[in-house]
PDB file of C-alpha atoms in Angstrom:
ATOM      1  CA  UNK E1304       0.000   0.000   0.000  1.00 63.00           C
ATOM      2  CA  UNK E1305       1.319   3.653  -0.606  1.00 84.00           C
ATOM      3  CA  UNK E1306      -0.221   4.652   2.452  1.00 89.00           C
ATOM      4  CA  UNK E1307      -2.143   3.212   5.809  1.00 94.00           C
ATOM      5  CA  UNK E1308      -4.941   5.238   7.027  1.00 93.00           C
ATOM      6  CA  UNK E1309      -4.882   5.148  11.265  1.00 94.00           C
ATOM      7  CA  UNK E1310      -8.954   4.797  12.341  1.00 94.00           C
ATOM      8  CA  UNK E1311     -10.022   5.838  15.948  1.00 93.00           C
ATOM      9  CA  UNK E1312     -11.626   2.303  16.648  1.00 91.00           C
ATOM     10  CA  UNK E1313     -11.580  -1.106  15.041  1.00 91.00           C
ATOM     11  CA  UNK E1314     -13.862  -0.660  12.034  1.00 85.00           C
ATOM     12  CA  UNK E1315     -13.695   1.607   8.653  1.00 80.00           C
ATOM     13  CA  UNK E1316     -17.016   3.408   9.338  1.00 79.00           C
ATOM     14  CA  UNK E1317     -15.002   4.837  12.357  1.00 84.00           C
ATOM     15  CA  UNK E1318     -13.374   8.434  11.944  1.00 87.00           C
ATOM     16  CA  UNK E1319     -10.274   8.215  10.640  1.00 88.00           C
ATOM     17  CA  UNK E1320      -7.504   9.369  12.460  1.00 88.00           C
ATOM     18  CA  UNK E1321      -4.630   9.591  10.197  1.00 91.00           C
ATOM     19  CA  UNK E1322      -3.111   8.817   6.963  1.00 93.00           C
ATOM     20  CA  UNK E1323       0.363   7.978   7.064  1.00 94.00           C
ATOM     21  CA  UNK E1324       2.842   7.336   3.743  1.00 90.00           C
ATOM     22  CA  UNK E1325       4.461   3.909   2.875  1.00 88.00           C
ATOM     23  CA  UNK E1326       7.140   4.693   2.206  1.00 88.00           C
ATOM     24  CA  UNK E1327       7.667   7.524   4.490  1.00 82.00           C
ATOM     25  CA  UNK E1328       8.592  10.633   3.884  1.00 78.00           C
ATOM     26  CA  UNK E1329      12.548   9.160   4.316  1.00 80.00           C
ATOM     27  CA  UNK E1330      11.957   6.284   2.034  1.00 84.00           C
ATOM     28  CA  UNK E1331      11.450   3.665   4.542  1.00 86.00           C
ATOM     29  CA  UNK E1332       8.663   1.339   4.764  1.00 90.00           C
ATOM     30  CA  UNK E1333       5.914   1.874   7.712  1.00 93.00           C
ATOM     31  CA  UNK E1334       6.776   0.061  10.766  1.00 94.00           C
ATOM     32  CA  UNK E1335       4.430  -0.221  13.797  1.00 96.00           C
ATOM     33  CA  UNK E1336       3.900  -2.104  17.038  1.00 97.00           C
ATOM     34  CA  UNK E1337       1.223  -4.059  17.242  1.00 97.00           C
ATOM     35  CA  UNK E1338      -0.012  -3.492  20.907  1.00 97.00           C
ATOM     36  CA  UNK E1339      -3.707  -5.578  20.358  1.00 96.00           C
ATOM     37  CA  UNK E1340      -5.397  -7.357  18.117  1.00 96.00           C
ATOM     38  CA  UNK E1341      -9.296  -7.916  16.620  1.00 95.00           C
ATOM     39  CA  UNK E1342     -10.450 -10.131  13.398  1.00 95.00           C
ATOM     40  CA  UNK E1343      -9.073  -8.119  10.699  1.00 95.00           C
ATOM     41  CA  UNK E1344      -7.684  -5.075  12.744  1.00 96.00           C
ATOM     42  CA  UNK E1345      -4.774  -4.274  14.499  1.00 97.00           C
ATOM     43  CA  UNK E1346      -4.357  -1.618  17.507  1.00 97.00           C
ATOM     44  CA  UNK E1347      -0.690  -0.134  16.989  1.00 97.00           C
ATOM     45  CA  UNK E1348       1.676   2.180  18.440  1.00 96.00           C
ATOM     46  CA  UNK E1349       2.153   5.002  15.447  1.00 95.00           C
ATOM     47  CA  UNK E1350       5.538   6.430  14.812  1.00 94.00           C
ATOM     48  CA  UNK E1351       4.179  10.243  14.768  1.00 93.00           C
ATOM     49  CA  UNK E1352       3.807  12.755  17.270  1.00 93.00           C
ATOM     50  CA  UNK E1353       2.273  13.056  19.771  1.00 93.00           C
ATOM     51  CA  UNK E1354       4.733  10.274  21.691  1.00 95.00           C
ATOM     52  CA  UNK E1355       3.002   7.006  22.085  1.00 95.00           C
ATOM     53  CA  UNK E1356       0.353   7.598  19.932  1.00 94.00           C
ATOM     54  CA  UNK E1357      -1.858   4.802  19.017  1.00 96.00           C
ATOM     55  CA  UNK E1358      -4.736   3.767  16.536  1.00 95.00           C
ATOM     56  CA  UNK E1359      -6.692   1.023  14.551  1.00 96.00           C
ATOM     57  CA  UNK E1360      -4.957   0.055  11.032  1.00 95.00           C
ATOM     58  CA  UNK E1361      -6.363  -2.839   8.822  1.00 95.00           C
ATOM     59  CA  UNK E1362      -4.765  -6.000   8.661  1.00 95.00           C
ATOM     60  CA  UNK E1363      -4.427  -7.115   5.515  1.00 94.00           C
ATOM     61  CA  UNK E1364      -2.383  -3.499   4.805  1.00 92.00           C
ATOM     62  CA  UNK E1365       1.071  -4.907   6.476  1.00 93.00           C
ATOM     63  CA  UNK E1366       2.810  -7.423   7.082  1.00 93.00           C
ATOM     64  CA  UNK E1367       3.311  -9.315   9.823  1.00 95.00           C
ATOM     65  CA  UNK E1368       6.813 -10.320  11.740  1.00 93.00           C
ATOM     66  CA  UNK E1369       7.584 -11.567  15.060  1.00 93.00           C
ATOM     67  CA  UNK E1370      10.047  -9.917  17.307  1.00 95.00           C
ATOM     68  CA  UNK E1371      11.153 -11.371  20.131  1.00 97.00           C
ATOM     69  CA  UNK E1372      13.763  -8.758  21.767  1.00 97.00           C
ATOM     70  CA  UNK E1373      12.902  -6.104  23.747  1.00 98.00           C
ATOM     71  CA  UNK E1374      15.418  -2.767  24.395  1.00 98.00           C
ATOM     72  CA  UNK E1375      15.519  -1.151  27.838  1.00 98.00           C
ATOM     73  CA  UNK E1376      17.109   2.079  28.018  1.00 98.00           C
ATOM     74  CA  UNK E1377      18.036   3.552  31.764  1.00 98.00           C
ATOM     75  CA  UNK E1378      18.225   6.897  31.348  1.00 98.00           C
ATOM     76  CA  UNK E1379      19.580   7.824  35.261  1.00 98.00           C
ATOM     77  CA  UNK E1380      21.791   4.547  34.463  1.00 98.00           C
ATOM     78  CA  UNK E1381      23.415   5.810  31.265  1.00 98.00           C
ATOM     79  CA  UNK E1382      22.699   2.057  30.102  1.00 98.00           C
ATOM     80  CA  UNK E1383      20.888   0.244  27.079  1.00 98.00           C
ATOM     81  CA  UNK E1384      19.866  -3.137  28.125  1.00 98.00           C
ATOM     82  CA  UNK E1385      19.303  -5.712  24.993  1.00 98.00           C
ATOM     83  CA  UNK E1386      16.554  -8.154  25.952  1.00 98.00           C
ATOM     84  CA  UNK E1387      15.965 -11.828  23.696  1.00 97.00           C
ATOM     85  CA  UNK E1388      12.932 -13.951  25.053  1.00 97.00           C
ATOM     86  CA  UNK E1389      13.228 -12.048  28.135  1.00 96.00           C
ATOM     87  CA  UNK E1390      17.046 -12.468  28.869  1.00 97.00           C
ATOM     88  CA  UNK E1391      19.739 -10.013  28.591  1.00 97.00           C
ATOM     89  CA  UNK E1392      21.666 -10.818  25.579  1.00 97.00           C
ATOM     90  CA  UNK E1393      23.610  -7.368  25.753  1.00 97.00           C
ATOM     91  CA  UNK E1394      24.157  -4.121  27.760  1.00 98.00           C
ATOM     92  CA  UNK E1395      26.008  -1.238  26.598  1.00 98.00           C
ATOM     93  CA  UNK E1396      26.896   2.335  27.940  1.00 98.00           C
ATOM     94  CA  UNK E1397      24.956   5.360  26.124  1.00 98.00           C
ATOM     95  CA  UNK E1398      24.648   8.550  26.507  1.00 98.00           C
ATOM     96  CA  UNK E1399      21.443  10.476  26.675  1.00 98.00           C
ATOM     97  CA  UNK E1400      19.897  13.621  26.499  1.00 97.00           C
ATOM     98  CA  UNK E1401      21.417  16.773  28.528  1.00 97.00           C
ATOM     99  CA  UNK E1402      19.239  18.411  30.974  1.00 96.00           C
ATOM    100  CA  UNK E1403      18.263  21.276  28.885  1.00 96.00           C
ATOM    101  CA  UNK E1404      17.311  18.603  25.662  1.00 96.00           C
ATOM    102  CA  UNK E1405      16.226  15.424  28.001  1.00 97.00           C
ATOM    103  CA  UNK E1406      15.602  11.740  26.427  1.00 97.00           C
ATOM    104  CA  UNK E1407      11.968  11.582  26.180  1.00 97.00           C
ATOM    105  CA  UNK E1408      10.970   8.495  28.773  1.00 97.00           C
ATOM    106  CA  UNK E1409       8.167   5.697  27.947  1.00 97.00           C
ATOM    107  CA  UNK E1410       7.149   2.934  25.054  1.00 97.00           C
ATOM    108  CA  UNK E1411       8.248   3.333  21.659  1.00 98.00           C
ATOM    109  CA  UNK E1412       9.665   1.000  18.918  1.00 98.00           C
ATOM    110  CA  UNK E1413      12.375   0.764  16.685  1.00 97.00           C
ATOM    111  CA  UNK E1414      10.710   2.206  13.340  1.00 96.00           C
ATOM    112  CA  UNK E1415      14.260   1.654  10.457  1.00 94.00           C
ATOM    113  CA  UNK E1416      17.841   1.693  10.715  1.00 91.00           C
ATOM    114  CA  UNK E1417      20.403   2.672   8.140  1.00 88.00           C
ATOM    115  CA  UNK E1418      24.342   3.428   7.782  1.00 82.00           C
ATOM    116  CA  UNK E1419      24.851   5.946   8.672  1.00 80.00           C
ATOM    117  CA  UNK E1420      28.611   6.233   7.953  1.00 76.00           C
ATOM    118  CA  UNK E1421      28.623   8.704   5.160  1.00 73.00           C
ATOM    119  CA  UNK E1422      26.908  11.695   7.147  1.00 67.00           C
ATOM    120  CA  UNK E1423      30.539  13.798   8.255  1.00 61.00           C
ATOM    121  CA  UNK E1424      30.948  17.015   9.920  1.00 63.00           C
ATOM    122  CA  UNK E1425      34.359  18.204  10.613  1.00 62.00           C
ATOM    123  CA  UNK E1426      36.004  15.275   9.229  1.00 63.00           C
ATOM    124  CA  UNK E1427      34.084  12.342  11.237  1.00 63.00           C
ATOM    125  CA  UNK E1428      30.684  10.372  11.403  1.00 65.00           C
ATOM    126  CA  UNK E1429      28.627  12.636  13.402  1.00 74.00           C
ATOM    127  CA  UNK E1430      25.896   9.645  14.095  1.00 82.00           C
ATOM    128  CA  UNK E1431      28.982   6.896  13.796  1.00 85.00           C
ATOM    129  CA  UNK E1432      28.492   3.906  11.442  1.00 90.00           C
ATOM    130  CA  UNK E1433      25.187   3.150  12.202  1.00 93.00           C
ATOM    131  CA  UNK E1434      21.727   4.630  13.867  1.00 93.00           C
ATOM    132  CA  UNK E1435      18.101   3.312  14.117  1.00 96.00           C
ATOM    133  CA  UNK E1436      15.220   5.352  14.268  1.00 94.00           C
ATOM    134  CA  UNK E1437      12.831   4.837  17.495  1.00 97.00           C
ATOM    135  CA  UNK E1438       8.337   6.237  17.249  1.00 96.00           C
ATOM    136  CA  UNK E1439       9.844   8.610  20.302  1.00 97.00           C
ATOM    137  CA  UNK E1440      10.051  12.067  19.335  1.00 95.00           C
ATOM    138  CA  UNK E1441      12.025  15.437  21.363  1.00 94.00           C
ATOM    139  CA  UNK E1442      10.094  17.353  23.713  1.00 93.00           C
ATOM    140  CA  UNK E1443      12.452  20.168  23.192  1.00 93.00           C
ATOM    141  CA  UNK E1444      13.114  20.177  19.004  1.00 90.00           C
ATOM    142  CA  UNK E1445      10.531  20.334  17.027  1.00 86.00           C
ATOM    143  CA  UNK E1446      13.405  19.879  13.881  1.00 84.00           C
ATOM    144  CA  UNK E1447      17.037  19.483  14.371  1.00 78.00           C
ATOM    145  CA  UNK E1448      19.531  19.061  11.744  1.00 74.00           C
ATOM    146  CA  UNK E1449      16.949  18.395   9.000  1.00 70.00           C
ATOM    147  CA  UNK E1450      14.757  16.202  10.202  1.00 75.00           C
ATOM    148  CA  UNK E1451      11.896  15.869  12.735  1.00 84.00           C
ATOM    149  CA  UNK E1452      13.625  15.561  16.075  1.00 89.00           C
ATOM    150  CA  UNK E1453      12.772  11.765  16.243  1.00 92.00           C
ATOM    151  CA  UNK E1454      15.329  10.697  19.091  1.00 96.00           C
ATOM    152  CA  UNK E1455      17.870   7.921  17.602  1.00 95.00           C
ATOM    153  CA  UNK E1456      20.030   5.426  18.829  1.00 97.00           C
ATOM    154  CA  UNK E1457      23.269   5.785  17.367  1.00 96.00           C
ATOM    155  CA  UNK E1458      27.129   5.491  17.076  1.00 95.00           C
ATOM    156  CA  UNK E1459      29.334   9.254  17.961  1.00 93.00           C
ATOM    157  CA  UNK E1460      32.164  11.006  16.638  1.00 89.00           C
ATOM    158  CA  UNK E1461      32.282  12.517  20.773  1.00 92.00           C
ATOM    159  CA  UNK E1462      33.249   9.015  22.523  1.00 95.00           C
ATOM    160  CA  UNK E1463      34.411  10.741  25.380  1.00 96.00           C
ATOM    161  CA  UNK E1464      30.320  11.751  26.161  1.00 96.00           C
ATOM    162  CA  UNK E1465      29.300   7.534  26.494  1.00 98.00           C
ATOM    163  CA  UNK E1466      27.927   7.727  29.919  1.00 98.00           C
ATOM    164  CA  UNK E1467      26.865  11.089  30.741  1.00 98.00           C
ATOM    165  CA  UNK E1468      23.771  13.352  30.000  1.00 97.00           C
ATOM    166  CA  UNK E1469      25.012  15.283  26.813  1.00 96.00           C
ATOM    167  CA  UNK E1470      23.133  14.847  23.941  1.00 95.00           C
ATOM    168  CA  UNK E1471      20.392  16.727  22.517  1.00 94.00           C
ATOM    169  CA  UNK E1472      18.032  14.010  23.039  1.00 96.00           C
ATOM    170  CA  UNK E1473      19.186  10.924  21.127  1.00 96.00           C
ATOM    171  CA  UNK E1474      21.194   7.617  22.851  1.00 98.00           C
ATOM    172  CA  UNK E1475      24.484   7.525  21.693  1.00 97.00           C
ATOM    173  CA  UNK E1476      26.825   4.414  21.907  1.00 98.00           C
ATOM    174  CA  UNK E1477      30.348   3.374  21.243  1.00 97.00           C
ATOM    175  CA  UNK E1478      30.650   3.356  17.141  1.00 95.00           C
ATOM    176  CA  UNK E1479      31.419  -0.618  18.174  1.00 96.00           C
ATOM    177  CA  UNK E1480      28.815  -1.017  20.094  1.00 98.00           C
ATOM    178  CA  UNK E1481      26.006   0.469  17.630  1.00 97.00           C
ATOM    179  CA  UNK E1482      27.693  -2.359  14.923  1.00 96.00           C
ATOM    180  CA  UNK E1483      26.831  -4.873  17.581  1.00 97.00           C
ATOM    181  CA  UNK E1484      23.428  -3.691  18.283  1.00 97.00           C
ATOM    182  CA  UNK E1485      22.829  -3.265  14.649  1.00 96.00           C
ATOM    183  CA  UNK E1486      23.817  -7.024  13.975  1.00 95.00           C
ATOM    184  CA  UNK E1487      21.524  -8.298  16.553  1.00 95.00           C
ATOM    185  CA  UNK E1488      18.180  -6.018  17.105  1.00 95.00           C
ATOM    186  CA  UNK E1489      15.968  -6.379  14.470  1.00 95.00           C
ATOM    187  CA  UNK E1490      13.598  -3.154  13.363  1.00 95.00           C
ATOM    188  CA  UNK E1491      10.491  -3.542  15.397  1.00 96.00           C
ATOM    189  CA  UNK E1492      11.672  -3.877  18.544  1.00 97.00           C
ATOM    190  CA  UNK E1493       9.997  -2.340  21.327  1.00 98.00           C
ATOM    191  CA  UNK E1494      12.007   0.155  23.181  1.00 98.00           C
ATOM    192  CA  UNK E1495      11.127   1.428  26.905  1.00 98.00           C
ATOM    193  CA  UNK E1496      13.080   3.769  27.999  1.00 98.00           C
ATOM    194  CA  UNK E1497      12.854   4.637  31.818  1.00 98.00           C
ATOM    195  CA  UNK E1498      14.429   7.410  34.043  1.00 97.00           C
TER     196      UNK E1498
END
């Protein structure tokens, strides 16, 4: 489909609440979370503002994948824990947004991830060698460099920040780390992230 329309309740007589492009508008295909569902119907986190938004999207529009990991990200802990069938399979040490641009807390999802080792600034990968997406959006930006202010989790060209509150909103990891991550969490994945 080029595009899902988000309904209010379970049924296409219902309002609708949204209409949202497939591919979006960064050429990636529409990801959701599916949070319930009814014969036919499917009640889904939406990767849009307002943070944790939610609606009713037709089945038969997507496709469906299992996901069995699970990312926790401690925010007071400076830590990203990777979860697989309900056991830590990884932690690493992140940064997160300063005090003045704070990391967004609750439920989101991973929504695409790309390379992201072509994007320079003063000579070095600003967002390292690789960064996913997450539906969580900055409370502070309503754009920043571009783009929508959707808080990522990515590599850093500033390794020296892993572990402190110092970004503008986004989880940075060790460039190593984010190739790790990237070869094991698939996109998807439901990502809480807690103070």
């Amino acid at each position: 489909a080029s595009s899902i329309t988000v309904y209010t309740r379970a049924a296409t007589a219902s309002p609708v609440f949204m209409t949202l492009a497939s591919p979006n508008p960064e050429g990636y295909q529409q990801v959701f979370l599916v949070l319930a569902r009814q014969p036919g119907w499917l009640y889904v986190r939406l990767p849009v503002r307002p943070n944790e938004g939610t609606g009713w999207i037709q089945q038969s529009l997507v496709t469906l994948q299992p996901n069995t990991y699970r990312v926790v990200i401690h925010l007071s802990q400076h830590e990203l824990w990777l979860f697989h069938n309900g056991a830590i399979e990884a932690a690493f040490p992140v940064a997160v947004g300063k005090p003045a641009a704070p990391t967004p807390t609750g439920r989101y999802y991973i929504v695409d991830g790309f390379d992201t080792s072509h994007t320079y600034e003063n000579g070095q990968p600003v967002f390292g060698p690789y960064a996913f997406g997450t539906s969580d959006y900055s409370d502070t930006y309503t754009d920043f460099t571009g783009g929508p202010a959707q808080v990522g989790i990515h590599g850093t060209n500033e390794p020296w920040v892993i572990g402190q509150s110092a970004s503008h909103g986004c989880i940075r990891l060790y460039n190593a780390d984010i190739v790790k991550l990237a070869g094991m969490m698939p996109v998807g994945t439901p990502v809480d992230i807690t103070p």
